[in-house]
Short mmCIF file of C-alpha atoms in Angstrom, two decimals:
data_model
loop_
_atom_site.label_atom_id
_atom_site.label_comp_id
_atom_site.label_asym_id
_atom_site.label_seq_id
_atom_site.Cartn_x
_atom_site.Cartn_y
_atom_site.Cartn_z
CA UNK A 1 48.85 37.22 -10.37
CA UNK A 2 51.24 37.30 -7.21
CA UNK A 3 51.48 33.69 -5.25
CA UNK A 4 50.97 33.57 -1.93
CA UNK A 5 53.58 32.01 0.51
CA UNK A 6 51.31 28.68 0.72
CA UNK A 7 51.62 28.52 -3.38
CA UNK A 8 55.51 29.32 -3.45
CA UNK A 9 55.75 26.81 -0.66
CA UNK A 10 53.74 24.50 -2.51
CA UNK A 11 55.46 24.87 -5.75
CA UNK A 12 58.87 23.74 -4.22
CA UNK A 13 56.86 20.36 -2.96
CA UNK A 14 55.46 20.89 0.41
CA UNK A 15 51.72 21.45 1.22
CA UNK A 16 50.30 23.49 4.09
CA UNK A 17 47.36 21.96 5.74
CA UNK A 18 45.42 23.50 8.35
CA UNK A 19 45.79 22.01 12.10
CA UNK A 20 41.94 23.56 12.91
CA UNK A 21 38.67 22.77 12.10
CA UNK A 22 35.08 24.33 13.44
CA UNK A 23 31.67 24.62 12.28
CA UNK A 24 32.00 28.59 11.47
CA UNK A 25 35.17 28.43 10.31
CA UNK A 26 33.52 25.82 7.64
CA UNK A 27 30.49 27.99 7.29
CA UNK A 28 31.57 31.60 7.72
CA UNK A 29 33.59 31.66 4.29
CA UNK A 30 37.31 31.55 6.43
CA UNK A 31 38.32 27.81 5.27
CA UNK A 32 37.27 28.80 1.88
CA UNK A 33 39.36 31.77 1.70
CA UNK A 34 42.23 29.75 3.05
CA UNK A 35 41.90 27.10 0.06
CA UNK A 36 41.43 30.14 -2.61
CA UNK A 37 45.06 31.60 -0.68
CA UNK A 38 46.45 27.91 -1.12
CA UNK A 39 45.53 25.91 2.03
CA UNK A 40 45.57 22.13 0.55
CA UNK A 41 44.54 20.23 3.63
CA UNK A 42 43.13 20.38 7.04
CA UNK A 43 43.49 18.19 10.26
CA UNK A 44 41.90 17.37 13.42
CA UNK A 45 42.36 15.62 16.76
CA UNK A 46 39.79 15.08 19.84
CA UNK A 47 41.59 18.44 21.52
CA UNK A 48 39.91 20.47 18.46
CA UNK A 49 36.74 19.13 18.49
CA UNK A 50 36.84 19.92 21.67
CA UNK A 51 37.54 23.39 21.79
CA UNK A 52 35.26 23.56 18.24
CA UNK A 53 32.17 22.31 20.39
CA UNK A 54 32.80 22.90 23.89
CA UNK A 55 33.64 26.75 23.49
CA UNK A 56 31.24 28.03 21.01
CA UNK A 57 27.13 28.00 20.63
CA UNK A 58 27.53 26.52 16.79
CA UNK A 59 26.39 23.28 17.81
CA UNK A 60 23.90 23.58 19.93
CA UNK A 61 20.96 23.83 18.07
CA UNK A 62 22.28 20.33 16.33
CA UNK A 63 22.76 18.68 19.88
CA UNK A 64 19.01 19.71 21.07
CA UNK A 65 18.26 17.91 17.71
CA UNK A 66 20.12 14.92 18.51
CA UNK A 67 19.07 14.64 21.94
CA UNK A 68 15.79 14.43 21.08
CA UNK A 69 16.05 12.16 18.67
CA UNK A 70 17.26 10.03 21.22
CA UNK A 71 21.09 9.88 20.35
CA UNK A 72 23.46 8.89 22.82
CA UNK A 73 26.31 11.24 23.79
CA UNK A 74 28.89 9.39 21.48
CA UNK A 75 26.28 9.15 18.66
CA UNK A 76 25.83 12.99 18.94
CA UNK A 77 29.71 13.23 19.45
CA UNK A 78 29.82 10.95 16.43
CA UNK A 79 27.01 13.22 14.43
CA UNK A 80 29.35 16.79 14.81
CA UNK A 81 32.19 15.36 13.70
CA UNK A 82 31.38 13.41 10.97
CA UNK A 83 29.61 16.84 9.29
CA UNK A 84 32.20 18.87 9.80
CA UNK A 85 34.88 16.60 8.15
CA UNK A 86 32.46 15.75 5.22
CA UNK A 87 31.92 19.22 4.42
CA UNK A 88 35.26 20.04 4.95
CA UNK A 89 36.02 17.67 2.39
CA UNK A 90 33.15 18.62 0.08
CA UNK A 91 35.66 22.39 0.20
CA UNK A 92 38.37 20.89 -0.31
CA UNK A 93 37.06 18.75 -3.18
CA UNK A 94 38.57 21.21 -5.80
CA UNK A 95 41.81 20.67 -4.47
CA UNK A 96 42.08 16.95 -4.63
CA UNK A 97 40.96 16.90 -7.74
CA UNK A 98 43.47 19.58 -9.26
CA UNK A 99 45.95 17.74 -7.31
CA UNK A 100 44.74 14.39 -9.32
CA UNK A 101 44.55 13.33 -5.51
CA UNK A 102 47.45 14.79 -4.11
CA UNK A 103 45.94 16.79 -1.77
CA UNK A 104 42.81 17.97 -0.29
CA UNK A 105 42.36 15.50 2.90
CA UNK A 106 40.17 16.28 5.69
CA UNK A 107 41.54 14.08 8.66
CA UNK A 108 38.97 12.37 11.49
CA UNK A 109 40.73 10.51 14.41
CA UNK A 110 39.14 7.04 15.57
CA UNK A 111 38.02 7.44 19.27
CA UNK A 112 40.79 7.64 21.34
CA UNK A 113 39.10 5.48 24.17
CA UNK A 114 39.97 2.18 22.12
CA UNK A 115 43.21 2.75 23.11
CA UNK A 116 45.63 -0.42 21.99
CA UNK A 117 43.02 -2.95 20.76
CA UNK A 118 43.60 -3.60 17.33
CA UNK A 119 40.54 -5.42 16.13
CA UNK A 120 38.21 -2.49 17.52
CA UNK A 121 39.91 0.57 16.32
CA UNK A 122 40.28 -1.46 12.72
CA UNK A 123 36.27 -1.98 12.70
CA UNK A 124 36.09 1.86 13.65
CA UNK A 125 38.64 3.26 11.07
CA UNK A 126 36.15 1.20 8.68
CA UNK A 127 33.36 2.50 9.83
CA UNK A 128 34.36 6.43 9.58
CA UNK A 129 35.54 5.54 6.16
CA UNK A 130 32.20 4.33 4.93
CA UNK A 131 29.83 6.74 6.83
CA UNK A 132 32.49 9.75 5.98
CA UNK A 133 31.49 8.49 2.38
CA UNK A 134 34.00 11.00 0.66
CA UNK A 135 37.40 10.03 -1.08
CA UNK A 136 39.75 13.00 0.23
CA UNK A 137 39.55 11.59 3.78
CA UNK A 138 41.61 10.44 6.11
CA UNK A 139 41.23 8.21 8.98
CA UNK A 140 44.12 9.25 11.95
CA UNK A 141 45.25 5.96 13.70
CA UNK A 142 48.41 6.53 16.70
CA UNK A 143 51.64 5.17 15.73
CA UNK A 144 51.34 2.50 18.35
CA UNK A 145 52.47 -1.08 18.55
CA UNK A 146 48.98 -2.03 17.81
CA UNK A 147 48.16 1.08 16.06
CA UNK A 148 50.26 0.02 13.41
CA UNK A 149 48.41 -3.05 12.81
CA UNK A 150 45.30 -0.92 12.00
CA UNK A 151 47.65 0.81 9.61
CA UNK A 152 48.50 -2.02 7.69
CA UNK A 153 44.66 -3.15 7.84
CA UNK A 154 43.35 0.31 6.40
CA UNK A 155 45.26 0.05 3.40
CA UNK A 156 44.95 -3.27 2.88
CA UNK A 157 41.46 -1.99 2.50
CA UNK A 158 42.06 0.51 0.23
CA UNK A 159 41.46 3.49 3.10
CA UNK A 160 43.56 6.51 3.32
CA UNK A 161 45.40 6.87 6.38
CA UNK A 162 46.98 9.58 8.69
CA UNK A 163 49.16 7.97 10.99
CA UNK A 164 49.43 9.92 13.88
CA UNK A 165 51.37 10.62 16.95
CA UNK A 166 55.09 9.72 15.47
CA UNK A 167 58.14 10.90 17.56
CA UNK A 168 61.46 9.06 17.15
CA UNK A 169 62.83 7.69 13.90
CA UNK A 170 62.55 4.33 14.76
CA UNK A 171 59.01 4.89 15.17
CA UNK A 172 58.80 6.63 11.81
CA UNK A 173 60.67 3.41 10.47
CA UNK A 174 58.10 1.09 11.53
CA UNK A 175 55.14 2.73 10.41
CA UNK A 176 56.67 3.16 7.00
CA UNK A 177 56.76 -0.99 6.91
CA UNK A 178 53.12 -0.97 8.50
CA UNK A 179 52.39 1.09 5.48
CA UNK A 180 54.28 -1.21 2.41
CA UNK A 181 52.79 -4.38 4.33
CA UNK A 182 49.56 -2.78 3.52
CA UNK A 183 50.13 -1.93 0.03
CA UNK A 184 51.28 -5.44 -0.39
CA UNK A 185 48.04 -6.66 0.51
CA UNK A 186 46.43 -4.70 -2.30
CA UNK A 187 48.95 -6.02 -5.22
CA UNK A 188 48.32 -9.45 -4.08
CA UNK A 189 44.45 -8.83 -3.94
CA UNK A 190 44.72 -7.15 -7.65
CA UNK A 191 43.14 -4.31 -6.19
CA UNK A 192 43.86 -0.58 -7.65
CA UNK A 193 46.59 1.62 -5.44
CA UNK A 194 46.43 4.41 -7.65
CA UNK A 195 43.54 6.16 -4.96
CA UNK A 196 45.20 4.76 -1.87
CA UNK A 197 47.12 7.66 -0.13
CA UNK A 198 48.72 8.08 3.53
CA UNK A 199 50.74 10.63 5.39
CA UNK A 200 53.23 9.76 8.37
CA UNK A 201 52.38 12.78 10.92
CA UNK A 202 55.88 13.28 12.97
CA UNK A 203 55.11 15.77 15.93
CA UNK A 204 57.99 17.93 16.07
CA UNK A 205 57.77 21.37 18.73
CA UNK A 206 57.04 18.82 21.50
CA UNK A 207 60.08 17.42 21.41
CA UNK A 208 62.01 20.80 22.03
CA UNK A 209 59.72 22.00 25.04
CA UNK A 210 60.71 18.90 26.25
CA UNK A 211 64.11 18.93 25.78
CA UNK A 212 65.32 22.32 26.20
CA UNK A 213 64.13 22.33 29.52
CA UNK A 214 66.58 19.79 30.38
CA UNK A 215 69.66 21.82 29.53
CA UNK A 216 71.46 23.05 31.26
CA UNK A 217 73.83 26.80 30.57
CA UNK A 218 76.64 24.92 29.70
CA UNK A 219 74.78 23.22 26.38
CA UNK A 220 72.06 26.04 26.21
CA UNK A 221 74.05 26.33 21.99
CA UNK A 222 71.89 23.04 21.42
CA UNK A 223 68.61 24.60 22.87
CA UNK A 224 65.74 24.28 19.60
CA UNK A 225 68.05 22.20 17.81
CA UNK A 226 66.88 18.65 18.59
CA UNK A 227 62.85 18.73 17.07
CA UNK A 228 64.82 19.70 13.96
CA UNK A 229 67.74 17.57 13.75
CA UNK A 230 65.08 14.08 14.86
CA UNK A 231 63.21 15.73 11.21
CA UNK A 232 65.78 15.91 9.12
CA UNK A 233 67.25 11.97 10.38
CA UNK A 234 63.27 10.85 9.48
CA UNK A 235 63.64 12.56 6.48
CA UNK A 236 66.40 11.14 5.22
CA UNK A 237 64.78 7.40 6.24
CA UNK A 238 61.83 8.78 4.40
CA UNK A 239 64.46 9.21 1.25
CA UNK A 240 65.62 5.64 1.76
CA UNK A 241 62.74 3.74 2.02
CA UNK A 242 60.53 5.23 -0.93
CA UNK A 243 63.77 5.02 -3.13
CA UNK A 244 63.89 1.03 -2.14
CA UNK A 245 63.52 -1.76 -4.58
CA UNK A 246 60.50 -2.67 -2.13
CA UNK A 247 58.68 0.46 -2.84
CA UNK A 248 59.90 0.78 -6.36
CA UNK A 249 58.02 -3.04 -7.29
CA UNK A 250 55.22 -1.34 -5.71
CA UNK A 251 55.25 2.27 -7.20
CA UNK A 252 55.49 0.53 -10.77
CA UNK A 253 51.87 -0.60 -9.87
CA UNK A 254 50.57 2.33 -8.98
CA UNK A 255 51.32 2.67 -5.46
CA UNK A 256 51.51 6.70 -4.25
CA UNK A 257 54.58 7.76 -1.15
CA UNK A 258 53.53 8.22 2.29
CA UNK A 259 54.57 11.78 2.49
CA UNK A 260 55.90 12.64 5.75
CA UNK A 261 53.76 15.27 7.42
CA UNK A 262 54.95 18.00 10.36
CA UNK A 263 52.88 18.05 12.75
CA UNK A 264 53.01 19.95 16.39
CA UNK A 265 54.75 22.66 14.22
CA UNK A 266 53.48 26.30 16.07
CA UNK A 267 56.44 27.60 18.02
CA UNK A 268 56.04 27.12 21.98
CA UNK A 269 58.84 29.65 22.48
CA UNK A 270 58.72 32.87 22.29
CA UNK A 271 62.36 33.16 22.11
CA UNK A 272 62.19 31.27 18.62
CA UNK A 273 60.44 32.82 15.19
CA UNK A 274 56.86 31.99 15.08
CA UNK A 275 57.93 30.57 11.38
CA UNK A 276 61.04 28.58 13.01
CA UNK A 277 59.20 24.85 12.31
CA UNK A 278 57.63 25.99 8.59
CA UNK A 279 60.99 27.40 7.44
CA UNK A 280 63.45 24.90 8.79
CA UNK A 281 61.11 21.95 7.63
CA UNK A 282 60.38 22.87 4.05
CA UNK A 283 61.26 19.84 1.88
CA UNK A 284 59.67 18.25 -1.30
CA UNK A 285 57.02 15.09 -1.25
CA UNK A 286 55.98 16.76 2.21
CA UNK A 287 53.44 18.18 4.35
CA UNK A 288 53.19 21.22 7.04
CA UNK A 289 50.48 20.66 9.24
CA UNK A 290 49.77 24.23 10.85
CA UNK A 291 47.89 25.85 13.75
CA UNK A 292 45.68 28.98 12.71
CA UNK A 293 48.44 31.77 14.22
CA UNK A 294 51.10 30.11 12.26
CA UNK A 295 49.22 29.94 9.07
CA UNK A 296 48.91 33.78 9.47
CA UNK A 297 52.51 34.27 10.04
CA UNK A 298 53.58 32.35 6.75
CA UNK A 299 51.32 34.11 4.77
CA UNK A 300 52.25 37.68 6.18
CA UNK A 301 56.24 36.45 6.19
CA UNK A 302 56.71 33.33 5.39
CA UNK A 303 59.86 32.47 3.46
CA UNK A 304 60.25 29.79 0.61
CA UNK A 305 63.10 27.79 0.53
CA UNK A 306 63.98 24.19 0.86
CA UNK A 307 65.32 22.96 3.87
CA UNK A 308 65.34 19.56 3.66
CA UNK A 309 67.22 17.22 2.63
CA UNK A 310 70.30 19.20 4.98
CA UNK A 311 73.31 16.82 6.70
CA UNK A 312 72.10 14.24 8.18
CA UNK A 313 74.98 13.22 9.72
CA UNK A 314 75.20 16.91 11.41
CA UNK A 315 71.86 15.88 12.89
CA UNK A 316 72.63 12.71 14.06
CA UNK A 317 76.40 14.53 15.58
CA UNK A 318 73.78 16.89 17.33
CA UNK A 319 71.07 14.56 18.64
CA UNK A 320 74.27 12.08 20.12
CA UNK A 321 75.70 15.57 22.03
CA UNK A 322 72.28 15.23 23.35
CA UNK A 323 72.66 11.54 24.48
CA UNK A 324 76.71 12.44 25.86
CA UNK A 325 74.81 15.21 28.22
CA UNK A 326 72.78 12.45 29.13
CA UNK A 327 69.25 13.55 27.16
CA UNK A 328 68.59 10.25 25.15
CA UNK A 329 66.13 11.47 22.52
CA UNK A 330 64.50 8.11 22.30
CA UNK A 331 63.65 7.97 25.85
CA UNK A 332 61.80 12.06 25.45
CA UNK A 333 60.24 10.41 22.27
CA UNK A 334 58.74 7.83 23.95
CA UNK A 335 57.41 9.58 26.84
CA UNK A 336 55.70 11.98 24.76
CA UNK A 337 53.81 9.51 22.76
CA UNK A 338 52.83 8.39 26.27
CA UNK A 339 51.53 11.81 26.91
CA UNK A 340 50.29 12.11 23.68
CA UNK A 341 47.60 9.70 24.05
CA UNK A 342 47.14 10.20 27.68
CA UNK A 343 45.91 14.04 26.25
CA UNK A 344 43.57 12.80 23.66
CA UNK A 345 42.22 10.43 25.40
CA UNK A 346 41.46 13.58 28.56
CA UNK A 347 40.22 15.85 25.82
CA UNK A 348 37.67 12.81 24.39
CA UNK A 349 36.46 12.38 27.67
CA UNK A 350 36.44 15.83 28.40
CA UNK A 351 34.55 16.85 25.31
CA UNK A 352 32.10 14.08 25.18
CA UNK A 353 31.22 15.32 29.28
CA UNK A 354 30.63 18.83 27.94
CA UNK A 355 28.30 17.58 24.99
CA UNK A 356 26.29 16.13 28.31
CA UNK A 357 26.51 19.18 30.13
CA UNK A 358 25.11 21.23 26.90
CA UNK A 359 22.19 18.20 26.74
CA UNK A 360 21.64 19.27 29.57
CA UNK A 361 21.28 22.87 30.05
CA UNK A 362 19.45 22.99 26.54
CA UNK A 363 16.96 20.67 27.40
CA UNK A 364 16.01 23.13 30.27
CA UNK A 365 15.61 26.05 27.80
#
């Protein structure tokens, strides 16, 4: 039988998850004809849900339900989610287990409201994991200075993690300790690693919208080149750290990589192939994180070929013409995480108002 472009892709070591989830995509048969084509993952943020709940009638019956049982607007919030992911997962169950864990994640973000406090986003990344109640789950946590600590607390637990909302490769760097602190909590604790897996998400279109608008026609040759070159740099730190002595003690007891995953990867610009972030970001022990119109694209044209690992030192020669024109990518990656949250946290509020305004109107029918 002829593969599909998400099994040829697959077979050369990356996985393409799904950046989309929705009650009738879960119901309606399309996620699992995606997963029978090769999907191997799927992931979600507040902006999705909010889209998911705010812009369709799927949910309503379940929020008169709710209501009247005398939820409160985050418990119904809380409700949705939670039964989408979990049967999500329950799809995807075939998948993880053919992948002897591998693959097959469902992701659910903590509530972007907690913001930077460490101790209350840790007791709510525990409690998704336990009410989730399903082992190809992930909890999303930003890859912020306190973010990281929740990192290192979920594994130390023993829960998968999808660390979310990484830019620059010193960010990348620091989550990949936050991750082998973890770990190290487990191998001192005797506990089992073998189940314990994680992903790095590294947003990577964002960073040329927000860059190529700052050249000017005399570097307009470096235009959607720098989301790119930032990858393959993280990649190769990726390389270095799970081929370390640290990781290597650790891996001998069981302990799984955090695969890097692309994330932010549908093309902004029309100017650029709708493929340009699959194709240029195809690399082994990795992950392709995808929005539904790009999915479409690699299956209709996709190509399959590694990328990755390219010259780094290319990247970094292209990322420092960058910092001579006076465009420090550090300083764009940075302000982007800033706007990162700042847009989660609008869509949380924004979707949690609109699960009122439904309350509402429903309660009047």
């Amino acid at each position: 039988m002829t593969k599909t472009k998400l099994q040829e892709i697959a077979a050369l070591g990356q996985s393409l998850w799904i950046d989309n989830i929705s009650r009738s995509m879960i119901t309606g048969g399309k996620l699992k004809s995606l997963i029978d084509q090769g999907l191997r993952g799927q992931t979600s943020n507040p902006t999705i849900f909010k889209q998911a709940i705010s812009h369709s009638s799927d949910y309503d019956a379940r929020i008169q339900q709710l209501a009247k049982d005398g939820k409160t607007t985050f418990e119904i919030y809380d409700e949705l989610t939670i039964k989408d992911v979990q049967d999500a997962a329950d799809l995807f169950r075939g998948v993880y287990e053919s992948t002897q864990g591998l693959d097959g994640y469902v992701s659910l973000e903590i509530n972007p409201q907690l913001g930077n406090e460490l101790e209350s986003q840790l007791k709510e990344g525990m409690r998704l994991w336990q009410k989730l109640n399903r082992p190809n789950v992930m909890i999303k946590v930003p890859a912020t200075k306190n973010g990281l600590g929740v990192v290192e607390g979920l594994i130390a637990q023993g829960i998968n993690v999808n660390v979310t909302l990484i830019f620059s490769a010193e960010q990348y760097q620091e989550v990949v300790w936050a991750y082998l602190r973890g770990l190290n909590h487990l191998a001192k604790n005797g506990r089992d690693m073998r189940q314990v897996r994680s992903v790095a998400s590294v947003f990577v279109s964002r960073i040329d919208t927000s860059i190529d608008k700052k050249l000017d026609e005399n570097l307009k040759s470096l235009r959607g080149m720098a989301a790119v070159a930032n990858g393959e740099v993280i990649y190769h730190k990726f390389q270095k750290s799970f081929g370390s002595s640290e990781f290597n003690a650790l891996k001998s007891k069981g302990a799984n990589l955090q695969r890097v995953l692309w994330a932010s990867t549908g093309t902004k610009d029309a100017q650029y192939s709708d493929i340009k972030y699959i194709t240029e970001l195809i690399a082994q022990d990795t992950v392709n994180t995808v929005p539904d119109k790009t999915l479409e694209a690699v299956l209709d044209h996709g190509i399959a070929k590694l990328a990755m690992p390219g010259d780094v030192a290319e990247a970094q020669k292209k990322l420092e013409q960058l910092r001579l024109a006076g465009i420090d990518i550090g300083m764009v990656c940075n302000q982007l995480l800033v706007d990162g949250l700042a847009s989660f946290e609008k869509s949380f509020e924004e979707l949690t108002t609109s699960i009122e305004e439904k309350q509402k109107s429903l309660s009047v029918k």
